[in-house]
Amino acid sequence: MGPLESERREEEQKEKLREDGACSSAGGGGAREQQQQQQAEPPEGGWGWLVMLAAMWCNGSVFGIQNACGVLFMALLDVFGDSDDPRLRFKTAWVSSLCMGMIFFCSPIVSVFTDIFGCRKTAVIGATVALVGLFSSSFVSCIEPLYFSYGIVYACGCSFAYQPSLVILGHYFKKRLGLVNGIVTAGSSLFTVSLPFLLKTLIKSVGLLNTLRVLCIFIFILFLAGFTYRPLIPSRSDIVVHSNGKFQFPALHQMFNFSIFRIKSYCIWAFGIPAALFGYFVPYVHLLSHVKEKIDPEVDEELLLLCIGVTSGIGRLLFGRIADYIPGAKKVYLQVISFFFIGLMSMMIPLCKTFGALIAVCLFMGLFDGCFICIMAPIAFELVGAKNVSQAIGFLLGFMSIPMIVGPPIAGILRDVLDSYDVAFYLAGVPPLIGGAVLCFIPWVHQQKQDGKKSAIYLEKEEKMLGHSSGPDKLSKQHLESMV
């Protein structure tokens, strides 16, 4: 019995060691899970401040150039325009309009790349493509090639560089997300203030094509800024790499998160915003030309873009901070107010007979433009949650591309036909009013959904409590069920 007893004791010791190892492994796993949860919580600063500055440069270089498109539009008319062409402004407006529209049109695809490859790789590749498109645009000899090099290649690259700058902020900030978004989006205001004067000086001194080459420096810095987007939340890797080196991509429904369209409040938002933007981009493209025709051809029209840029920056900082104090989806009301004033100011442009009156209109337009822009990401986080925010923003920006592309050329047609921009600006003010009215339903629909979730959680807890009761507690269980 001695040897058998000793073997039995050894087996018991081994079993105990295995149990201890399993417990320690489980404890380590729990510790790892806890550590991952801690890492998932935004640090509210640290490296995030550098990320914020990089994202700020991204917004500035991408949309600052776009907002200064009025200067480029007039330069394109001078360099490539034919005064005998009855569709001159229509064809020229397509360059800037197509560029702005493509930045948003590519966004659903960009969101998939951001989810799979991460913010850093997507932003760096996008900046590279944008640099190639802008540099190639500086070698054209007529306006048609710009539709492809500037309106498509450069714009698509900007789209891939821009959207990760919105998503990466949620990795580093939560409580200060509204303020940080305000600071980041204020980057475009800073560029909008300075770029028109810089572009006008460069175009006069070195010409339009060399000016485009100078702008390549801004995009190269954007390329370097993309390397700062160090992710804290791991990217979703759905690509399978086989041993033979071939890639297998997931199915289309797995790449695109169409489940967000089951959220009614998001669907209303994704319809109302594009509906409001059919006239949004018209003043940026045609306002300077309107001033030359109706106010004074010698006036310093870039001052209007300066006014829009300054007050837009103020609006982004101000309303971005205010949004942090407005609970849940009620932040949408800020966009409703902004669309109301943007539409009203667009309609007032033809009524302004003096340059001073136009300055006042542009000051108000810039202020509420900043309000609309800075709370896009915070509203998306509220409606769909952090997990789905990338594709939610991507789909929304994609829907926004249609009115961005269509609006300015239609205004150009109206100008060529009617020999005046007045009707174009009147019509540009109508869509923001309609879109703003649609957005008013979002807080109510979102609150209904939240109340439904709370009721479901309450009933689930009650069912669990009732499930634990048995035997002598059967009578009390039936009593509780009757109460529920």
Coordinates of C-alpha atoms in Angstrom, one line a residue:
M1 CA 0.0 0.0 0.0
G2 CA 3.0 2.3 0.5
P3 CA 3.9 2.8 -3.1
L4 CA 0.2 3.2 -4.1
E5 CA -0.3 5.7 -1.4
S6 CA 2.7 7.7 -2.5
E7 CA 1.5 7.7 -6.1
R8 CA -2.0 8.8 -5.0
R9 CA -0.5 11.7 -3.0
E10 CA 1.7 12.7 -6.0
E11 CA -1.4 12.8 -8.2
E12 CA -3.2 14.9 -5.7
Q13 CA -0.3 17.4 -5.6
K14 CA -0.2 17.6 -9.4
E15 CA -4.0 18.2 -9.5
K16 CA -3.6 20.9 -6.9
L17 CA -0.8 22.5 -8.9
R18 CA -2.9 22.4 -12.0
E19 CA -5.9 24.1 -10.2
D20 CA -3.6 26.7 -8.8
G21 CA -2.2 27.4 -12.2
A22 CA -5.7 27.7 -13.7
C23 CA -6.7 30.1 -10.9
S24 CA -3.6 32.2 -11.5
S25 CA -4.2 32.1 -15.2
A26 CA -7.8 33.2 -14.7
G27 CA -6.6 35.9 -12.3
G28 CA -4.1 37.1 -14.9
G29 CA -6.8 37.0 -17.6
G30 CA -9.0 39.1 -15.4
A31 CA -6.2 41.5 -14.8
R32 CA -5.5 41.7 -18.5
E33 CA -9.2 42.4 -19.2
Q34 CA -9.2 45.1 -16.5
Q35 CA -6.0 46.6 -18.0
Q36 CA -7.6 46.5 -21.5
Q37 CA -10.7 48.3 -20.1
Q38 CA -8.4 50.9 -18.5
Q39 CA -6.6 51.4 -21.8
A40 CA -9.9 51.7 -23.6
E41 CA -10.9 54.7 -21.4
P42 CA -9.7 57.9 -23.1
P43 CA -6.7 59.5 -21.3
E44 CA -8.2 63.0 -21.8
G45 CA -4.8 64.4 -22.8
G46 CA -1.2 63.2 -23.0
W47 CA -0.2 62.2 -26.5
G48 CA -3.8 63.2 -27.4
W49 CA -2.8 66.9 -27.5
L50 CA -0.3 66.2 -30.2
V51 CA -2.9 64.2 -32.1
M52 CA -5.3 67.2 -31.7
L53 CA -2.7 69.5 -33.3
A54 CA -2.2 67.1 -36.2
A55 CA -5.9 66.8 -36.7
M56 CA -6.2 70.6 -36.5
W57 CA -3.6 70.9 -39.4
C58 CA -5.6 68.3 -41.3
N59 CA -8.8 70.3 -41.1
G60 CA -7.0 73.5 -41.9
S61 CA -5.1 72.3 -45.0
V62 CA -8.1 70.3 -46.4
F63 CA -11.0 72.7 -45.8
G64 CA -8.9 75.9 -45.7
I65 CA -8.0 75.4 -49.3
Q66 CA -11.6 74.5 -50.2
N67 CA -13.0 77.5 -48.4
A68 CA -10.6 79.7 -50.4
C69 CA -11.9 78.2 -53.6
G70 CA -13.4 81.6 -54.5
V71 CA -9.9 82.9 -55.1
L72 CA -8.9 79.8 -57.2
F73 CA -12.2 80.1 -59.1
M74 CA -11.4 83.6 -60.2
A75 CA -7.9 82.6 -61.1
L76 CA -9.2 79.7 -63.2
L77 CA -11.5 82.1 -65.0
D78 CA -8.5 84.4 -65.8
V79 CA -6.1 81.6 -66.8
F80 CA -8.3 79.1 -68.7
G81 CA -11.6 81.1 -69.3
D82 CA -13.0 82.2 -72.6
S83 CA -15.1 85.3 -72.3
D84 CA -17.2 84.2 -75.3
D85 CA -18.1 80.9 -73.6
P86 CA -21.8 81.1 -72.4
R87 CA -21.2 78.3 -69.9
L88 CA -17.9 79.6 -68.5
R89 CA -18.9 79.8 -64.9
F90 CA -20.8 76.5 -65.0
K91 CA -17.7 74.6 -66.3
T92 CA -15.3 76.4 -64.0
A93 CA -17.4 75.9 -60.8
W94 CA -17.2 72.1 -61.4
V95 CA -13.6 72.0 -60.4
S96 CA -14.1 73.2 -56.8
S97 CA -17.6 71.7 -56.5
L98 CA -16.4 68.3 -57.7
C99 CA -13.5 68.4 -55.2
M100 CA -15.6 69.2 -52.2
G101 CA -18.2 66.6 -53.2
M102 CA -15.6 63.9 -53.7
I103 CA -14.1 64.5 -50.3
F104 CA -17.5 63.5 -48.8
F105 CA -18.4 61.0 -51.5
C106 CA -15.5 58.7 -50.6
S107 CA -16.3 58.8 -46.9
P108 CA -18.2 55.5 -46.6
I109 CA -15.2 53.7 -48.2
V110 CA -12.8 55.6 -46.0
S111 CA -14.7 54.4 -42.9
V112 CA -14.2 50.8 -43.9
F113 CA -10.5 51.3 -44.4
T114 CA -10.3 53.1 -41.1
D115 CA -12.0 50.3 -39.3
I116 CA -9.8 47.6 -40.9
F117 CA -6.4 49.3 -41.3
G118 CA -6.6 51.9 -38.5
C119 CA -6.5 55.7 -38.5
R120 CA -2.7 56.1 -39.0
K121 CA -2.3 54.0 -42.2
T122 CA -5.5 55.4 -43.8
A123 CA -4.5 59.0 -43.1
V124 CA -0.9 58.6 -44.4
I125 CA -2.0 56.9 -47.6
G126 CA -4.6 59.5 -48.2
A127 CA -2.2 62.4 -47.8
T128 CA 0.2 60.7 -50.3
V129 CA -2.6 60.4 -52.9
A130 CA -3.6 64.0 -52.3
L131 CA -0.1 65.2 -52.8
V132 CA 0.2 63.3 -56.1
G133 CA -3.2 64.8 -57.3
L134 CA -2.4 68.4 -56.3
F135 CA 1.2 68.3 -57.8
S136 CA -0.1 66.8 -61.1
S137 CA -2.7 69.6 -61.2
S138 CA 0.1 72.2 -61.5
F139 CA 1.0 70.9 -65.0
V140 CA -2.3 71.2 -66.8
S141 CA -2.8 73.4 -69.8
C142 CA -6.6 73.6 -69.9
I143 CA -9.4 73.3 -67.3
E144 CA -10.7 69.8 -68.2
P145 CA -7.8 67.8 -66.8
L146 CA -8.4 69.5 -63.4
Y147 CA -11.7 67.6 -63.1
F148 CA -9.7 64.4 -62.7
S149 CA -6.4 65.5 -61.1
Y150 CA -7.8 68.1 -58.7
G151 CA -11.5 67.2 -58.5
I152 CA -11.0 63.4 -58.1
V153 CA -7.5 62.3 -57.2
Y154 CA -6.6 65.2 -54.9
A155 CA -10.1 65.2 -53.3
C156 CA -10.1 61.4 -52.7
G157 CA -6.7 61.7 -51.0
C158 CA -8.0 64.5 -48.8
S159 CA -11.0 62.3 -47.9
F160 CA -8.8 59.5 -46.8
A161 CA -6.7 61.9 -44.7
Y162 CA -9.6 63.8 -43.2
Q163 CA -12.0 61.3 -41.8
P164 CA -9.4 59.5 -39.5
S165 CA -8.7 62.9 -37.9
L166 CA -12.3 62.8 -36.6
V167 CA -12.2 59.2 -35.4
I168 CA -8.8 59.3 -33.7
L169 CA -10.0 62.1 -31.3
G170 CA -12.4 59.6 -29.7
H171 CA -9.5 57.4 -28.8
Y172 CA -8.0 60.2 -26.6
F173 CA -10.9 62.3 -25.4
K174 CA -14.4 61.8 -24.1
K175 CA -15.3 64.4 -21.5
R176 CA -13.6 67.1 -23.5
L177 CA -14.6 65.8 -26.9
G178 CA -16.8 68.7 -27.8
L179 CA -14.1 71.2 -26.9
V180 CA -11.4 69.3 -28.7
N181 CA -13.6 69.0 -31.8
G182 CA -14.1 72.7 -31.7
I183 CA -10.4 73.4 -31.5
V184 CA -9.6 70.9 -34.3
T185 CA -12.3 72.2 -36.7
A186 CA -11.1 75.8 -35.9
G187 CA -8.0 74.8 -37.9
S188 CA -10.0 75.3 -41.1
S189 CA -11.0 78.7 -39.9
L190 CA -7.4 79.8 -39.3
F191 CA -6.5 78.7 -42.8
T192 CA -9.7 80.3 -44.2
V193 CA -8.6 83.6 -42.7
S194 CA -5.0 83.5 -44.0
L195 CA -5.1 81.5 -47.2
P196 CA -7.1 83.9 -49.4
F197 CA -4.5 86.7 -48.9
L198 CA -1.6 84.2 -49.4
L199 CA -3.2 82.7 -52.5
K200 CA -3.9 86.1 -54.0
T201 CA -0.3 87.2 -53.4
L202 CA 1.1 84.0 -54.8
I203 CA -1.1 84.0 -57.9
K204 CA 0.0 87.6 -58.7
S205 CA 3.6 86.9 -58.2
V206 CA 4.3 83.4 -59.4
G207 CA 1.0 82.4 -61.2
L208 CA -1.7 79.9 -60.6
L209 CA 0.2 76.7 -61.4
N210 CA 3.2 77.6 -59.2
T211 CA 0.7 78.5 -56.4
L212 CA -0.6 74.9 -56.6
R213 CA 3.0 73.7 -56.1
V214 CA 3.4 75.8 -53.1
L215 CA 0.2 74.3 -51.6
C216 CA 1.8 70.9 -52.0
I217 CA 4.0 71.9 -48.9
F218 CA 0.8 72.0 -46.8
I219 CA -0.2 68.5 -48.0
F220 CA 3.3 67.2 -47.3
I221 CA 3.0 68.4 -43.7
L222 CA -0.4 66.7 -43.6
F223 CA 1.4 63.5 -44.7
L224 CA 3.8 63.8 -41.7
A225 CA 0.9 64.6 -39.3
G226 CA -0.8 61.3 -40.1
F227 CA 2.0 59.4 -38.3
T228 CA 0.9 60.9 -35.0
Y229 CA -2.4 59.0 -35.1
R230 CA -1.4 56.3 -32.7
P231 CA -4.5 54.2 -32.0
L232 CA -5.6 53.2 -28.5
I233 CA -8.5 51.1 -29.7
P234 CA -7.4 48.2 -31.9
S235 CA -8.6 48.2 -35.5
R236 CA -10.9 45.5 -36.8
S237 CA -8.9 43.0 -39.0
D238 CA -11.3 41.1 -41.3
I239 CA -8.8 40.4 -44.0
V240 CA -7.5 36.8 -44.1
V241 CA -4.0 36.2 -45.5
H242 CA -3.4 32.8 -47.0
S243 CA -0.1 30.9 -47.0
N244 CA 0.2 31.5 -50.8
G245 CA 0.2 35.3 -50.1
K246 CA -3.3 35.9 -51.4
F247 CA -5.7 38.2 -49.6
Q248 CA -9.3 37.2 -48.8
F249 CA -11.6 40.2 -48.1
P250 CA -14.8 39.8 -46.1
A251 CA -18.2 40.0 -47.7
L252 CA -19.7 43.4 -48.5
H253 CA -22.2 43.3 -45.7
Q254 CA -19.4 42.5 -43.2
M255 CA -17.3 45.5 -44.4
F256 CA -20.1 48.0 -44.3
N257 CA -22.0 48.4 -41.1
F258 CA -25.6 48.8 -42.4
S259 CA -27.0 48.0 -39.0
I260 CA -26.7 51.7 -38.1
F261 CA -29.6 52.4 -40.4
R262 CA -31.9 50.5 -38.0
I263 CA -31.4 53.5 -35.6
K264 CA -34.3 55.9 -36.5
S265 CA -32.6 59.0 -35.1
Y266 CA -29.5 58.4 -37.2
C267 CA -31.6 57.9 -40.3
I268 CA -33.3 61.2 -39.8
W269 CA -30.0 62.9 -39.2
A270 CA -28.5 61.3 -42.3
F271 CA -31.4 62.6 -44.4
G272 CA -31.8 66.1 -42.8
I273 CA -28.1 67.1 -43.0
P274 CA -27.7 66.5 -46.8
A275 CA -31.1 68.1 -47.4
A276 CA -29.9 71.3 -45.8
L277 CA -26.6 71.4 -47.8
F278 CA -27.8 72.0 -51.4
G279 CA -27.1 75.7 -51.0
Y280 CA -24.4 75.5 -48.3
F281 CA -21.3 75.7 -50.6
V282 CA -22.7 78.2 -53.0
P283 CA -21.5 81.4 -51.2
Y284 CA -18.0 80.0 -50.9
V285 CA -17.7 79.6 -54.6
H286 CA -19.6 82.5 -56.0
L287 CA -19.7 85.2 -53.4
L288 CA -16.4 86.9 -54.5
S289 CA -17.6 87.0 -58.1
H290 CA -20.9 88.4 -57.0
V291 CA -19.1 91.2 -55.1
K292 CA -17.1 92.1 -58.2
E293 CA -20.2 92.4 -60.3
K294 CA -22.7 94.1 -58.0
I295 CA -20.8 96.0 -55.3
D296 CA -17.4 97.2 -56.4
P297 CA -14.8 95.6 -58.7
E298 CA -12.0 97.3 -56.9
V299 CA -13.1 96.2 -53.4
D300 CA -10.9 93.8 -51.3
E301 CA -13.3 90.9 -51.6
E302 CA -11.0 88.5 -49.7
L303 CA -12.0 90.4 -46.5
L304 CA -15.4 88.6 -46.7
L305 CA -13.6 85.2 -46.4
L306 CA -11.6 86.7 -43.6
C307 CA -14.8 87.5 -41.7
I308 CA -16.3 84.1 -42.3
G309 CA -13.1 82.4 -41.2
V310 CA -12.7 84.5 -38.0
T311 CA -16.3 84.1 -36.7
S312 CA -16.3 80.4 -37.8
G313 CA -13.4 79.8 -35.6
I314 CA -15.1 81.6 -32.7
G315 CA -18.2 79.6 -33.3
R316 CA -16.4 76.3 -33.3
L317 CA -14.7 77.0 -30.0
L318 CA -17.8 78.5 -28.4
F319 CA -20.4 76.0 -29.5
G320 CA -18.0 73.1 -29.2
R321 CA -17.7 73.9 -25.5
I322 CA -21.4 74.6 -25.1
A323 CA -22.2 71.1 -26.7
D324 CA -20.3 69.5 -23.8
Y325 CA -23.0 70.8 -21.4
I326 CA -26.0 69.8 -23.5
P327 CA -27.1 66.2 -22.7
G328 CA -27.5 63.5 -25.3
A329 CA -29.1 64.1 -28.7
K330 CA -30.4 67.5 -27.7
K331 CA -27.1 68.8 -29.2
V332 CA -29.0 68.5 -32.5
Y333 CA -30.8 71.7 -31.6
L334 CA -27.6 73.6 -32.1
Q335 CA -27.4 72.4 -35.7
V336 CA -31.1 73.4 -36.2
I337 CA -30.3 76.9 -35.1
S338 CA -27.2 77.1 -37.2
F339 CA -29.1 76.0 -40.4
F340 CA -31.8 78.5 -39.8
F341 CA -29.3 81.4 -39.7
I342 CA -27.2 80.0 -42.6
G343 CA -30.2 79.9 -44.8
L344 CA -31.4 83.4 -43.7
M345 CA -27.9 84.9 -44.4
S346 CA -27.7 83.3 -47.8
M347 CA -31.0 84.9 -48.7
M348 CA -29.8 88.3 -47.4
I349 CA -26.7 88.4 -49.7
P350 CA -28.6 89.8 -52.7
L351 CA -30.3 92.4 -50.5
C352 CA -26.9 93.9 -49.4
K353 CA -26.1 96.9 -51.5
T354 CA -23.0 98.0 -49.6
F355 CA -19.8 96.1 -48.8
G356 CA -20.3 96.8 -45.1
A357 CA -23.7 95.1 -45.1
L358 CA -22.1 92.0 -46.7
I359 CA -19.4 92.0 -44.0
A360 CA -22.2 91.8 -41.4
V361 CA -23.9 88.9 -43.2
C362 CA -20.6 87.0 -43.5
L363 CA -19.8 87.5 -39.8
F364 CA -23.1 85.8 -38.8
M365 CA -22.8 83.1 -41.5
G366 CA -19.3 82.2 -40.3
L367 CA -20.4 82.0 -36.7
F368 CA -23.2 79.5 -37.3
D369 CA -21.2 77.6 -39.9
G370 CA -18.7 76.9 -37.1
C371 CA -21.6 75.7 -34.9
F372 CA -22.8 73.3 -37.5
I373 CA -19.3 71.8 -38.2
C374 CA -17.9 71.4 -34.7
I375 CA -20.7 69.2 -33.3
M376 CA -20.9 66.7 -36.1
A377 CA -18.7 64.1 -34.4
P378 CA -20.2 64.5 -30.8
I379 CA -23.7 64.0 -32.3
A380 CA -22.6 60.9 -34.1
F381 CA -21.2 59.5 -30.9
E382 CA -24.5 60.2 -29.1
L383 CA -26.7 58.6 -31.8
V384 CA -24.8 55.4 -32.7
G385 CA -22.1 55.0 -30.0
A386 CA -18.3 54.9 -30.2
K387 CA -18.2 51.5 -31.8
N388 CA -20.2 52.5 -34.9
V389 CA -19.1 56.2 -35.1
S390 CA -16.6 55.7 -37.9
Q391 CA -19.0 54.3 -40.5
A392 CA -21.8 56.5 -39.2
I393 CA -19.8 59.6 -40.0
G394 CA -18.6 58.0 -43.3
F395 CA -22.1 57.3 -44.6
L396 CA -23.3 60.8 -43.6
L397 CA -20.4 62.5 -45.4
G398 CA -21.1 60.3 -48.4
F399 CA -24.7 61.5 -48.5
M400 CA -23.5 65.1 -48.1
S401 CA -21.4 64.8 -51.3
I402 CA -24.4 65.0 -53.6
P403 CA -25.6 68.5 -52.6
M404 CA -22.0 69.7 -52.3
I405 CA -21.4 68.7 -56.0
V406 CA -24.7 69.9 -57.4
G407 CA -25.2 73.2 -55.7
P408 CA -22.4 75.5 -57.1
P409 CA -22.8 74.4 -60.8
I410 CA -26.5 75.1 -60.6
A411 CA -25.8 78.5 -59.2
G412 CA -23.4 79.0 -62.1
I413 CA -26.0 78.0 -64.6
L414 CA -28.5 80.5 -63.1
R415 CA -25.9 83.3 -63.3
D416 CA -25.1 82.5 -66.9
V417 CA -28.8 82.4 -67.9
L418 CA -30.1 85.3 -65.7
D419 CA -26.9 87.4 -65.8
S420 CA -27.2 87.7 -62.0
Y421 CA -26.5 85.7 -58.8
D422 CA -29.5 87.0 -57.0
V423 CA -31.9 84.1 -57.7
A424 CA -29.1 81.6 -56.9
F425 CA -28.5 83.0 -53.4
Y426 CA -32.3 83.2 -52.7
L427 CA -32.7 79.5 -53.6
A428 CA -29.5 78.6 -51.7
G429 CA -31.2 79.7 -48.5
V430 CA -34.2 77.4 -48.8
P431 CA -32.6 73.9 -48.2
P432 CA -31.0 74.9 -44.8
L433 CA -34.4 75.9 -43.5
I434 CA -36.0 72.6 -44.7
G435 CA -33.2 70.5 -43.4
G436 CA -33.2 72.2 -40.0
A437 CA -36.9 71.5 -39.6
V438 CA -36.3 67.8 -40.3
L439 CA -33.6 67.7 -37.6
C440 CA -36.0 68.9 -34.9
F441 CA -37.5 65.3 -34.7
I442 CA -34.2 63.7 -33.7
P443 CA -34.1 64.4 -30.0
W444 CA -37.7 63.1 -29.5
V445 CA -37.1 59.9 -31.5
H446 CA -33.8 59.3 -29.7
Q447 CA -35.5 59.8 -26.3
Q448 CA -38.2 57.3 -27.2
K449 CA -35.5 54.7 -28.0
Q450 CA -33.6 55.4 -24.7
D451 CA -36.9 55.0 -22.7
G452 CA -37.5 51.7 -24.5
K453 CA -34.1 50.5 -23.6
K454 CA -34.6 51.4 -19.9
S455 CA -38.0 49.6 -19.8
A456 CA -36.4 46.5 -21.4
I457 CA -33.6 46.5 -18.8
Y458 CA -36.1 46.9 -16.0
L459 CA -38.3 44.0 -17.2
E460 CA -35.2 41.9 -17.6
K461 CA -34.1 42.5 -14.0
E462 CA -37.6 41.7 -12.8
E463 CA -37.6 38.4 -14.7
K464 CA -34.3 37.5 -13.2
M465 CA -35.6 38.2 -9.7
L466 CA -38.7 36.2 -10.3
G467 CA -36.7 33.3 -11.8
H468 CA -34.7 32.9 -8.5
S469 CA -37.9 32.5 -6.4
S470 CA -39.2 28.9 -6.0
G471 CA -41.1 26.6 -3.6
P472 CA -42.6 28.6 -0.7
D473 CA -42.0 31.8 -2.6
K474 CA -44.3 30.7 -5.4
L475 CA -47.2 32.8 -4.1
S476 CA -45.1 36.0 -3.8
K477 CA -43.7 35.3 -7.3
Q478 CA -47.2 35.3 -8.8
H479 CA -48.0 38.4 -6.8
L480 CA -45.0 40.2 -8.4
E481 CA -45.9 39.0 -11.9
S482 CA -49.4 40.5 -11.5
M483 CA -47.8 43.7 -10.4
V484 CA -45.5 43.8 -13.4

